[in-house]
Tab-separated table of C-alpha atoms and ligand atoms in Angstrom:
chain	number	residue	atom	x	y	z
A	1	UNK	CA	-9.519	24.001	-16.911
A	2	UNK	CA	-6.527	22.462	-18.649
A	3	UNK	CA	-3.805	20.480	-16.882
A	4	UNK	CA	-0.466	19.325	-18.271
A	5	UNK	CA	0.994	16.352	-16.421
A	6	UNK	CA	4.699	15.857	-17.179
A	7	UNK	CA	5.970	12.308	-16.571
A	8	UNK	CA	3.570	9.412	-17.140
A	9	UNK	CA	4.999	6.785	-14.808
A	10	UNK	CA	3.715	5.278	-11.552
A	11	UNK	CA	2.604	8.657	-10.206
A	12	UNK	CA	2.016	10.880	-13.232
A	13	UNK	CA	-0.244	8.483	-15.115
A	14	UNK	CA	-2.749	7.791	-12.306
A	15	UNK	CA	-2.713	11.505	-11.409
A	16	UNK	CA	-3.456	12.473	-15.021
A	17	UNK	CA	-6.189	9.866	-15.329
A	18	UNK	CA	-7.859	10.881	-12.050
A	19	UNK	CA	-7.973	14.577	-13.014
A	20	UNK	CA	-9.377	13.624	-16.428
A	21	UNK	CA	-12.035	11.508	-14.731
A	22	UNK	CA	-13.112	14.607	-12.803
A	23	UNK	CA	-13.718	16.548	-16.037
A	24	UNK	CA	-10.411	18.405	-16.489
A	25	UNK	CA	-8.835	18.512	-19.947
A	26	UNK	CA	-5.606	16.662	-19.362
A	27	UNK	CA	-2.557	16.753	-21.600
A	28	UNK	CA	-0.192	13.953	-20.564
A	29	UNK	CA	3.449	14.467	-21.516
A	30	UNK	CA	6.317	11.995	-21.504
A	31	UNK	CA	9.712	12.313	-23.162
A	32	UNK	CA	9.636	8.659	-24.180
A	33	UNK	CA	7.782	8.356	-27.531
A	34	UNK	CA	7.184	4.615	-26.956
A	35	UNK	CA	5.196	5.364	-23.790
A	36	UNK	CA	3.141	7.949	-25.687
A	37	UNK	CA	2.467	5.535	-28.549
A	38	UNK	CA	1.339	2.756	-26.230
A	39	UNK	CA	-0.880	5.105	-24.195
A	40	UNK	CA	-2.512	6.276	-27.423
A	41	UNK	CA	-3.277	2.600	-28.062
A	42	UNK	CA	-4.722	2.567	-24.516
A	43	UNK	CA	-2.032	0.147	-23.353
A	44	UNK	CA	-0.205	0.450	-20.035
A	45	UNK	CA	2.471	-1.595	-18.299
A	46	UNK	CA	1.549	-0.491	-14.762
A	47	UNK	CA	-0.565	-3.219	-13.194
A	48	UNK	CA	-2.751	-1.411	-10.657
A	49	UNK	CA	-6.352	-2.209	-9.850
A	50	UNK	CA	-8.819	-0.008	-11.782
A	51	UNK	CA	-6.183	2.103	-13.564
A	52	UNK	CA	-6.480	0.595	-17.022
A	53	UNK	CA	-10.296	0.754	-17.002
A	54	UNK	CA	-10.210	4.411	-15.943
A	55	UNK	CA	-7.670	5.220	-18.646
A	56	UNK	CA	-9.857	3.662	-21.353
A	57	UNK	CA	-12.832	5.606	-20.038
A	58	UNK	CA	-11.206	9.058	-20.039
A	59	UNK	CA	-9.462	8.405	-23.350
A	60	UNK	CA	-12.736	7.444	-25.043
A	61	UNK	CA	-14.376	10.564	-23.555
A	62	UNK	CA	-11.518	12.640	-25.006
A	63	UNK	CA	-10.658	14.079	-21.593
A	64	UNK	CA	-7.012	13.020	-21.950
A	65	UNK	CA	-4.459	13.351	-24.753
A	66	UNK	CA	-0.843	12.205	-24.850
A	67	UNK	CA	2.186	13.888	-26.391
A	68	UNK	CA	5.955	14.197	-26.051
A	69	UNK	CA	5.687	17.975	-25.709
A	70	UNK	CA	3.688	20.265	-23.385
A	71	UNK	CA	1.049	22.773	-24.505
A	72	UNK	CA	-0.315	25.991	-23.002
A	73	UNK	CA	-2.295	25.212	-19.909
A	74	UNK	CA	-3.662	26.501	-16.596
A	75	UNK	CA	-1.796	24.017	-14.432
A	76	UNK	CA	1.479	22.120	-14.929
A	77	UNK	CA	2.101	19.092	-12.722
A	78	UNK	CA	5.668	17.753	-12.681
A	79	UNK	CA	5.769	14.033	-11.865
A	80	UNK	CA	9.038	12.906	-13.446
A	81	UNK	CA	11.484	10.583	-11.636
A	82	UNK	CA	14.376	11.731	-9.473
A	83	UNK	CA	17.065	9.058	-9.887
A	84	UNK	CA	20.343	9.116	-7.965
A	85	UNK	CA	23.804	9.864	-9.280
A	86	UNK	CA	26.621	7.364	-8.683
A	87	UNK	CA	27.454	9.172	-5.413
A	88	UNK	CA	23.777	8.747	-4.362
A	89	UNK	CA	22.992	12.476	-4.617
A	90	UNK	CA	19.736	13.408	-6.347
A	91	UNK	CA	19.903	13.604	-10.111
A	92	UNK	CA	17.620	16.526	-10.903
A	93	UNK	CA	18.022	16.357	-14.691
A	94	UNK	CA	14.490	15.078	-15.360
A	95	UNK	CA	12.914	17.660	-13.050
A	96	UNK	CA	14.914	20.582	-14.430
A	97	UNK	CA	14.396	19.446	-18.052
A	98	UNK	CA	10.651	19.239	-17.408
A	99	UNK	CA	10.655	22.803	-16.010
A	100	UNK	CA	12.724	24.031	-18.968
A	101	UNK	CA	10.289	22.363	-21.370
A	102	UNK	CA	7.303	24.343	-20.013
A	103	UNK	CA	8.966	27.768	-19.812
A	104	UNK	CA	7.814	28.919	-23.252
A	105	UNK	CA	4.199	27.909	-22.542
A	106	UNK	CA	3.884	29.689	-19.193
A	107	UNK	CA	1.550	32.651	-18.893
A	108	UNK	CA	0.211	34.865	-16.126
A	109	UNK	CA	-1.933	32.984	-13.614
A	110	UNK	CA	-0.425	29.535	-14.201
A	111	UNK	CA	0.062	27.126	-11.312
A	112	UNK	CA	3.101	24.811	-11.289
A	113	UNK	CA	2.959	21.813	-8.959
A	114	UNK	CA	6.021	19.701	-8.228
A	115	UNK	CA	5.028	16.139	-7.285
A	116	UNK	CA	8.503	14.680	-7.898
A	117	UNK	CA	10.545	14.009	-4.755
A	118	UNK	CA	13.439	16.481	-4.385
A	119	UNK	CA	16.024	17.347	-1.693
A	120	UNK	CA	14.849	20.139	0.644
A	121	UNK	CA	15.545	23.569	-0.816
A	122	UNK	CA	15.477	22.414	-4.467
A	123	UNK	CA	12.321	24.306	-5.423
A	124	UNK	CA	13.511	27.592	-3.904
A	125	UNK	CA	17.099	27.416	-5.147
A	126	UNK	CA	16.888	25.540	-8.468
A	127	UNK	CA	13.339	25.602	-9.834
A	128	UNK	CA	12.131	29.098	-9.004
A	129	UNK	CA	15.194	30.767	-10.630
A	130	UNK	CA	14.358	28.920	-13.874
A	131	UNK	CA	10.748	30.087	-13.722
A	132	UNK	CA	11.907	33.660	-13.080
A	133	UNK	CA	13.853	33.574	-16.344
A	134	UNK	CA	10.461	33.982	-18.074
A	135	UNK	CA	10.235	37.500	-16.570
A	136	UNK	CA	6.962	36.460	-14.941
A	137	UNK	CA	7.055	37.124	-11.215
A	138	UNK	CA	6.901	33.905	-9.166
A	139	UNK	CA	4.346	34.317	-6.384
A	140	UNK	CA	2.419	37.044	-8.253
A	141	UNK	CA	2.151	36.006	-11.925
A	142	UNK	CA	3.135	32.359	-11.510
A	143	UNK	CA	2.155	30.206	-8.566
A	144	UNK	CA	4.143	27.237	-7.366
A	145	UNK	CA	3.703	24.477	-4.822
A	146	UNK	CA	5.081	21.111	-3.808
A	147	UNK	CA	2.550	18.318	-3.418
A	148	UNK	CA	4.550	15.111	-2.918
A	149	UNK	CA	2.778	11.838	-3.537
A	150	UNK	CA	2.356	9.390	-0.641
A	151	UNK	CA	0.695	6.431	-2.309
A	152	UNK	CA	1.670	2.823	-1.787
A	153	UNK	CA	2.416	0.910	-4.998
A	154	UNK	CA	0.041	-2.046	-5.191
A	155	UNK	CA	-2.892	0.077	-4.058
A	156	UNK	CA	-2.293	3.237	-6.101
A	157	UNK	CA	-5.731	4.576	-6.950
A	158	UNK	CA	-7.277	3.898	-3.550
A	159	UNK	CA	-4.392	5.560	-1.716
A	160	UNK	CA	-4.414	8.502	-4.115
A	161	UNK	CA	-8.019	9.153	-3.221
A	162	UNK	CA	-8.006	8.310	0.494
A	163	UNK	CA	-4.613	9.454	1.842
A	164	UNK	CA	-3.991	12.806	3.477
A	165	UNK	CA	-1.829	15.066	1.338
A	166	UNK	CA	0.794	17.698	2.018
A	167	UNK	CA	0.850	20.969	0.090
A	168	UNK	CA	3.744	23.388	0.457
A	169	UNK	CA	3.242	26.697	-1.312
A	170	UNK	CA	5.533	29.612	-2.048
A	171	UNK	CA	2.707	31.719	-0.622
A	172	UNK	CA	-0.849	31.307	0.597
A	173	UNK	CA	-2.463	31.795	-2.780
A	174	UNK	CA	-0.277	29.089	-4.418
A	175	UNK	CA	-1.141	26.678	-1.612
A	176	UNK	CA	-4.870	27.375	-1.705
A	177	UNK	CA	-5.021	27.038	-5.529
A	178	UNK	CA	-3.345	23.617	-5.150
A	179	UNK	CA	-5.648	22.539	-2.327
A	180	UNK	CA	-8.731	23.498	-4.384
A	181	UNK	CA	-7.449	21.480	-7.317
A	182	UNK	CA	-6.632	18.260	-5.421
A	183	UNK	CA	-9.911	18.438	-3.512
A	184	UNK	CA	-11.642	17.299	-6.705
A	185	UNK	CA	-10.523	13.713	-6.080
A	186	UNK	CA	-8.680	13.657	-2.763
A	187	UNK	CA	-10.863	12.647	0.171
A	188	UNK	CA	-8.051	12.887	2.741
A	189	UNK	CA	-7.099	15.941	4.763
A	190	UNK	CA	-4.775	18.355	2.971
A	191	UNK	CA	-2.029	19.762	5.243
A	192	UNK	CA	-0.708	23.156	4.169
A	193	UNK	CA	2.836	24.346	4.808
A	194	UNK	CA	5.751	26.053	3.052
A	195	UNK	CA	7.781	24.638	0.162
A	196	UNK	CA	10.843	23.403	2.055
A	197	UNK	CA	8.845	21.844	4.889
A	198	UNK	CA	6.815	19.862	2.326
A	199	UNK	CA	10.040	18.673	0.656
A	200	UNK	CA	11.423	17.651	4.062
A	201	UNK	CA	8.215	15.896	5.186
A	202	UNK	CA	8.209	13.614	2.140
A	203	UNK	CA	11.795	12.531	2.744
A	204	UNK	CA	11.278	12.087	6.477
A	205	UNK	CA	8.353	9.728	5.879
A	206	UNK	CA	10.387	7.383	3.710
A	207	UNK	CA	13.565	7.675	5.819
A	208	UNK	CA	11.510	6.868	8.936
A	209	UNK	CA	10.269	3.644	7.336
A	210	UNK	CA	13.787	2.768	6.167
A	211	UNK	CA	15.179	3.252	9.687
A	212	UNK	CA	12.387	1.147	11.176
A	213	UNK	CA	13.045	-1.688	8.671
A	214	UNK	CA	16.798	-1.466	9.386
A	215	UNK	CA	15.988	-1.815	13.079
A	216	UNK	CA	13.934	-4.937	12.293
A	217	UNK	CA	16.804	-6.355	10.215
A	218	UNK	CA	19.273	-5.595	13.001
A	219	UNK	CA	17.232	-7.251	15.757
A	220	UNK	CA	16.722	-10.237	13.415
A	221	UNK	CA	20.485	-10.753	13.342
A	222	UNK	CA	20.715	-10.364	17.104
A	223	UNK	CA	17.921	-12.930	17.511
A	224	UNK	CA	19.814	-15.417	15.352
A	225	UNK	CA	22.764	-15.219	17.730
A	226	UNK	CA	20.707	-16.130	20.792
A	227	UNK	CA	18.281	-18.637	19.298
A	228	UNK	CA	15.232	-16.374	19.483
A	229	UNK	CA	12.512	-16.351	16.819
A	230	UNK	CA	12.414	-12.666	15.782
A	231	UNK	CA	8.986	-12.985	14.121
A	232	UNK	CA	7.434	-14.052	17.375
A	233	UNK	CA	9.464	-11.508	19.368
A	234	UNK	CA	8.347	-8.609	17.122
A	235	UNK	CA	4.732	-9.715	17.306
A	236	UNK	CA	4.854	-9.664	21.087
A	237	UNK	CA	6.807	-6.369	21.274
A	238	UNK	CA	4.205	-4.759	18.998
A	239	UNK	CA	1.507	-5.520	21.551
A	240	UNK	CA	3.017	-2.618	23.534
A	241	UNK	CA	0.849	0.453	22.859
A	242	UNK	CA	3.801	2.600	21.757
A	243	UNK	CA	5.874	0.060	19.799
A	244	UNK	CA	5.407	-0.725	16.107
A	245	UNK	CA	8.411	-2.564	14.697
A	246	UNK	CA	8.270	-3.424	10.990
A	247	UNK	CA	9.287	-6.766	9.469
A	248	UNK	CA	12.800	-7.972	8.679
A	249	UNK	CA	13.434	-9.236	5.166
A	250	UNK	CA	15.961	-9.536	2.329
A	251	UNK	CA	16.513	-5.745	2.164
A	252	UNK	CA	14.666	-2.651	1.016
A	253	UNK	CA	13.773	-2.149	-2.622
A	254	UNK	CA	11.580	0.077	-4.752
A	255	UNK	CA	12.297	3.522	-6.057
A	256	UNK	CA	11.252	5.389	-2.901
A	257	UNK	CA	12.450	4.063	0.427
A	258	UNK	CA	15.696	2.727	-1.013
A	259	UNK	CA	16.459	6.122	-2.582
A	260	UNK	CA	14.859	9.061	-0.760
A	261	UNK	CA	16.862	8.834	2.511
A	262	UNK	CA	19.999	9.668	0.486
A	263	UNK	CA	18.522	13.102	-0.276
A	264	UNK	CA	18.535	13.901	3.450
A	265	UNK	CA	22.046	12.511	3.826
A	266	UNK	CA	23.101	14.679	0.877
A	267	UNK	CA	22.023	17.948	2.516
A	268	UNK	CA	23.334	17.164	6.030
A	269	UNK	CA	25.872	14.301	5.924
A	270	UNK	CA	27.254	14.985	9.404
A	271	UNK	CA	23.838	15.055	11.044
A	272	UNK	CA	22.095	12.211	9.176
A	273	UNK	CA	23.932	9.465	11.073
A	274	UNK	CA	21.051	7.114	11.919
A	275	UNK	CA	19.588	7.524	8.440
A	276	UNK	CA	22.930	6.641	6.808
A	277	UNK	CA	23.449	3.637	9.103
A	278	UNK	CA	19.949	2.367	8.242
A	279	UNK	CA	20.750	2.610	4.531
A	280	UNK	CA	23.933	0.602	5.092
A	281	UNK	CA	22.149	-2.087	7.089
A	282	UNK	CA	19.343	-2.465	4.564
A	283	UNK	CA	21.746	-2.441	1.612
A	284	UNK	CA	23.959	-5.095	3.182
A	285	UNK	CA	21.065	-7.402	3.941
A	286	UNK	CA	21.099	-8.890	0.435
A	287	UNK	CA	24.768	-9.928	0.931
A	288	UNK	CA	23.778	-11.483	4.231
A	289	UNK	CA	21.082	-13.525	2.469
A	290	UNK	CA	23.559	-14.671	-0.198
A	291	UNK	CA	25.862	-15.939	2.556
A	292	UNK	CA	22.926	-17.637	4.299
A	293	UNK	CA	21.963	-19.449	1.072
A	294	UNK	CA	25.560	-20.511	0.436
A	295	UNK	CA	25.934	-21.821	3.978
A	296	UNK	CA	22.717	-23.810	3.766
A	297	UNK	CA	23.959	-25.713	0.695
A	298	UNK	CA	27.687	-25.881	1.393
A	299	UNK	CA	27.563	-29.659	1.787
A	300	UNK	CA	25.924	-30.193	-1.644
A	301	UNK	CA	27.899	-30.689	-4.814
A	302	UNK	CA	26.927	-28.505	-7.811
A	303	UNK	CA	23.669	-27.398	-6.162
A	304	UNK	CA	20.659	-26.023	-8.006
A	305	UNK	CA	19.099	-23.050	-6.180
A	306	UNK	CA	15.465	-22.108	-6.866
A	307	UNK	CA	14.608	-18.453	-6.334
A	308	UNK	CA	10.988	-17.485	-5.670
A	309	UNK	CA	10.161	-13.816	-6.204
A	310	UNK	CA	12.061	-11.110	-8.052
A	311	UNK	CA	9.938	-8.013	-7.464
A	312	UNK	CA	10.850	-5.595	-4.672
A	313	UNK	CA	7.733	-6.528	-2.712
A	314	UNK	CA	4.646	-8.684	-3.009
A	315	UNK	CA	1.997	-7.948	-5.616
A	316	UNK	CA	3.823	-5.277	-7.656
A	317	UNK	CA	5.436	-5.847	-11.067
A	318	UNK	CA	8.409	-3.647	-10.178
A	319	UNK	CA	12.034	-4.752	-9.799
A	320	UNK	CA	13.630	-1.348	-9.192
A	321	UNK	CA	16.284	-1.644	-6.448
A	322	UNK	CA	14.881	-5.108	-5.700
A	323	UNK	CA	17.002	-7.096	-3.224
A	324	UNK	CA	16.059	-10.252	-5.155
A	325	UNK	CA	17.844	-8.968	-8.251
A	326	UNK	CA	20.982	-8.216	-6.226
A	327	UNK	CA	20.870	-11.699	-4.687
A	328	UNK	CA	20.327	-13.430	-8.051
A	329	UNK	CA	23.105	-11.455	-9.751
A	330	UNK	CA	25.521	-12.193	-6.943
A	331	UNK	CA	24.775	-15.941	-7.098
A	332	UNK	CA	25.091	-15.928	-10.892
A	333	UNK	CA	28.427	-14.087	-10.648
A	334	UNK	CA	29.597	-16.831	-8.286
A	335	UNK	CA	28.547	-19.412	-10.921
A	336	UNK	CA	25.729	-21.036	-8.976
A	337	UNK	CA	23.061	-22.854	-10.977
A	338	UNK	CA	19.698	-21.093	-10.613
A	339	UNK	CA	16.090	-21.679	-11.468
A	340	UNK	CA	13.722	-18.733	-10.952
A	341	UNK	CA	9.993	-18.095	-10.663
A	342	UNK	CA	8.058	-14.848	-10.283
A	343	UNK	CA	4.368	-14.590	-11.199
A	344	UNK	CA	4.607	-10.901	-12.184
A	345	UNK	CA	7.864	-10.272	-14.048
A	346	UNK	CA	10.165	-12.013	-16.492
A	347	UNK	CA	13.767	-10.861	-16.133
A	348	UNK	CA	16.063	-13.850	-16.622
A	349	UNK	CA	14.752	-15.452	-19.804
A	350	UNK	CA	16.594	-18.772	-19.890
A	351	UNK	CA	16.501	-19.698	-16.217
A	352	UNK	CA	13.090	-18.289	-15.387
A	353	UNK	CA	10.299	-20.893	-15.201
A	354	UNK	CA	6.561	-20.486	-15.807
A	355	UNK	CA	5.411	-22.247	-12.601
A	356	UNK	CA	6.543	-22.830	-9.040
A	357	UNK	CA	6.659	-26.573	-9.713
A	358	UNK	CA	8.968	-26.244	-12.709
A	359	UNK	CA	11.257	-23.927	-10.768
A	360	UNK	CA	11.378	-26.498	-7.945
A	361	UNK	CA	12.388	-29.392	-10.226
A	362	UNK	CA	15.621	-31.068	-9.086
A	363	UNK	CA	16.254	-28.184	-6.684
A	364	UNK	CA	18.611	-28.358	-3.724
A	365	UNK	CA	17.348	-25.217	-2.021
A	366	UNK	CA	14.074	-23.289	-2.361
A	367	UNK	CA	14.699	-19.621	-1.535
A	368	UNK	CA	11.705	-17.353	-0.869
A	369	UNK	CA	12.641	-13.712	-1.401
A	370	UNK	CA	9.349	-11.973	-2.230
A	371	UNK	CA	6.230	-12.815	-0.220
A	372	UNK	CA	3.798	-13.062	-3.172
A	373	UNK	CA	0.382	-14.360	-2.050
A	374	UNK	CA	0.820	-17.489	-4.196
A	375	UNK	CA	3.796	-18.614	-2.080
A	376	UNK	CA	1.730	-18.577	1.086
A	377	UNK	CA	-0.591	-21.247	-0.337
A	378	UNK	CA	1.958	-23.741	-1.646
A	379	UNK	CA	1.407	-27.438	-1.094
A	380	UNK	CA	4.779	-28.771	0.012
A	381	UNK	CA	3.608	-32.366	0.079
A	382	UNK	CA	3.626	-32.134	-3.759
A	383	UNK	CA	6.709	-29.951	-4.097
A	384	UNK	CA	8.768	-32.403	-2.036
A	385	UNK	CA	8.398	-34.974	-4.827
A	386	UNK	CA	10.156	-32.653	-7.273
A	387	UNK	CA	13.161	-31.424	-5.326
A	388	UNK	CA	16.505	-33.177	-4.958
A	389	UNK	CA	17.329	-31.817	-1.492
A	390	UNK	CA	14.691	-30.604	0.963
A	391	UNK	CA	16.035	-27.223	2.100
A	392	UNK	CA	14.061	-23.994	2.306
A	393	UNK	CA	15.548	-20.555	2.955
A	394	UNK	CA	12.721	-18.232	3.904
A	395	UNK	CA	13.709	-14.544	4.039
A	396	UNK	CA	10.248	-13.163	4.862
A	397	UNK	CA	8.596	-15.784	7.048
A	398	UNK	CA	6.365	-16.654	4.084
A	399	UNK	CA	5.965	-20.347	4.818
A	400	UNK	CA	3.625	-20.717	7.763
A	401	UNK	CA	2.835	-24.429	7.645
A	402	UNK	CA	5.043	-26.914	9.427
A	403	UNK	CA	7.020	-28.217	6.485
A	404	UNK	CA	9.416	-30.209	8.613
A	405	UNK	CA	6.715	-32.898	8.522
A	406	UNK	CA	7.389	-33.130	4.766
A	407	UNK	CA	11.047	-33.593	5.587
A	408	UNK	CA	12.183	-30.045	4.726
A	409	UNK	CA	14.841	-28.196	6.646
A	410	UNK	CA	13.257	-24.752	7.120
A	411	UNK	CA	15.870	-22.019	7.474
A	412	UNK	CA	14.106	-18.789	8.391
A	413	UNK	CA	15.816	-15.391	8.506
A	414	UNK	CA	15.774	-14.183	12.104
A	415	UNK	CA	14.970	-17.612	13.520
A	416	UNK	CA	17.962	-19.798	12.810
A	417	UNK	CA	18.384	-22.906	14.884
A	418	UNK	CA	21.863	-22.937	16.367
B	501	SAJ	N1	9.824	-3.771	3.666
B	501	SAJ	C1	10.393	-4.599	4.632
B	501	SAJ	N2	9.755	-4.722	5.836
B	501	SAJ	C2	8.583	-4.061	6.103
B	501	SAJ	C3	8.027	-3.218	5.131
B	501	SAJ	C4	8.675	-3.093	3.920
B	501	SAJ	O1	11.444	-5.196	4.421
B	501	SAJ	O2	8.057	-4.249	7.202
B	501	SAJ	C5	10.486	-3.614	2.358
B	501	SAJ	C6	9.604	-4.068	1.188
B	501	SAJ	O3	9.688	-5.445	1.014
B	501	SAJ	C7	10.176	-3.264	0.048
B	501	SAJ	C8	10.610	-1.961	0.714
B	501	SAJ	O4	10.686	-2.232	2.094
B	501	SAJ	O5	11.314	-3.909	-0.496
B	501	SAJ	C9	9.664	-0.787	0.479
B	501	SAJ	O6	8.303	-1.232	0.487
B	501	SAJ	P1	7.140	-0.400	1.203
B	501	SAJ	O7	5.883	-1.136	0.988
B	501	SAJ	O8	7.531	-0.098	2.602
B	501	SAJ	O9	7.134	1.001	0.473
B	501	SAJ	P2	7.089	1.500	-1.068
B	501	SAJ	O10	8.510	1.833	-1.456
B	501	SAJ	O11	6.345	0.585	-1.935
B	501	SAJ	O12	6.264	2.869	-0.896
B	501	SAJ	C10	6.760	3.869	-0.004
B	501	SAJ	C11	5.598	4.327	0.916
B	501	SAJ	N3	6.162	5.177	1.965
B	501	SAJ	C12	5.856	4.965	3.284
B	501	SAJ	O13	5.163	4.052	3.654
B	501	SAJ	C13	6.416	5.932	4.257
B	501	SAJ	C14	4.558	5.105	0.113
B	501	SAJ	O14	3.575	5.637	0.957
B	501	SAJ	C15	5.252	6.244	-0.668
B	501	SAJ	O15	4.309	6.978	-1.454
B	501	SAJ	C16	6.267	5.615	-1.595
B	501	SAJ	O16	7.253	4.954	-0.779
B	501	SAJ	C17	6.913	6.720	-2.419
B	501	SAJ	O17	6.656	6.772	-3.628
B	501	SAJ	O18	7.646	7.550	-1.858
């Protein structure tokens, strides 16, 4: 059986590689010729455990080929991004272009699977009409389903295999063809429903997490007002059998949770009140951190601020929607002197340093924005020799040891001393 996978990013590439590893003939398609060229050289820029090895394996076994254009196939999987427009509505250009690009290759019996995240109703109202322009009857000649991905970046392959999946089909036969296909590598339960419910479920999952994080950020600010340590308070509250509050932090990044809730707001702006408020809270958190940093160094002349962590979360080389980038850009705009370290990405050439120690040199304030594992093991008795002023702003409760013994003032988000 032949599968075309359109879009070779964080989702499409591992999906393509997994199907190829199960013996399917996979044709990976991406509109960006540079991505195709590098994949043909067996090079990838997605750092995920086991992915590169698997790619080399299936490529050498000739189970996968890469091209900028689709070919005739049995199955077409659409895994292109859904960015937002300036007004935060979903930009469906990539999805609709991908569908348009396969129209001339479609034949009777083909299955089209949309993995890309889309606002509820998109497949019925925007994608199916395009497919019907082929004169093939959707539901009888062509089968279509939505199978949104649910994997956590940082643990892609494992989650792809282990997680439950959701399959929404236009009819039973579309759904069961999709279930049969994914069963080849998916060990989780596959939940079957209709197209629009599957679209809605995906968005609800990410909006739920966004709302929960906004709640954590809100109670963190309340805690600061009354001299309570929110990290301890959340830990204790979570010992209740029906409470599971997430962690406060510098804001919500990544291309999923920071984006998907807008697609629910877009279809029901009057109803999506909590979801919209959560977006506002999480978006504004980076400004709050900037103010916190500025306040902590207001008494220092021409301060040097050291930023630790640029990626949107620990362990992933991804800066999309990262709160750290917003914080850095805001400080740079306000003409602060910065020194930056991140073990996984290089974004700010001149001011980015190769080690924690170099980034700490002559610093007046060490700001921890991403909780990379390396930061949890730092030896502050050595770092204290390098800094000019001993101030730490910790936005994720990364620093567990008592650094006040090394003379540092430890300013923790959600646990400010009045
Ligand atoms: N964050 C917090 N506090 C927390 C948890 C997360 O501030 O307690 C922040 C992170 O630092 C990060 C952002 O939220 O900036 C998002 O990180 P994440 O780990 O919560 O999620 P993503 O965006 O990496 O992946 C999410 C996952 N969705 C859910 O957990 C419901 C994943 O399963 C989805 O497949 C993915 O979105 C997606 O592609 O939709």
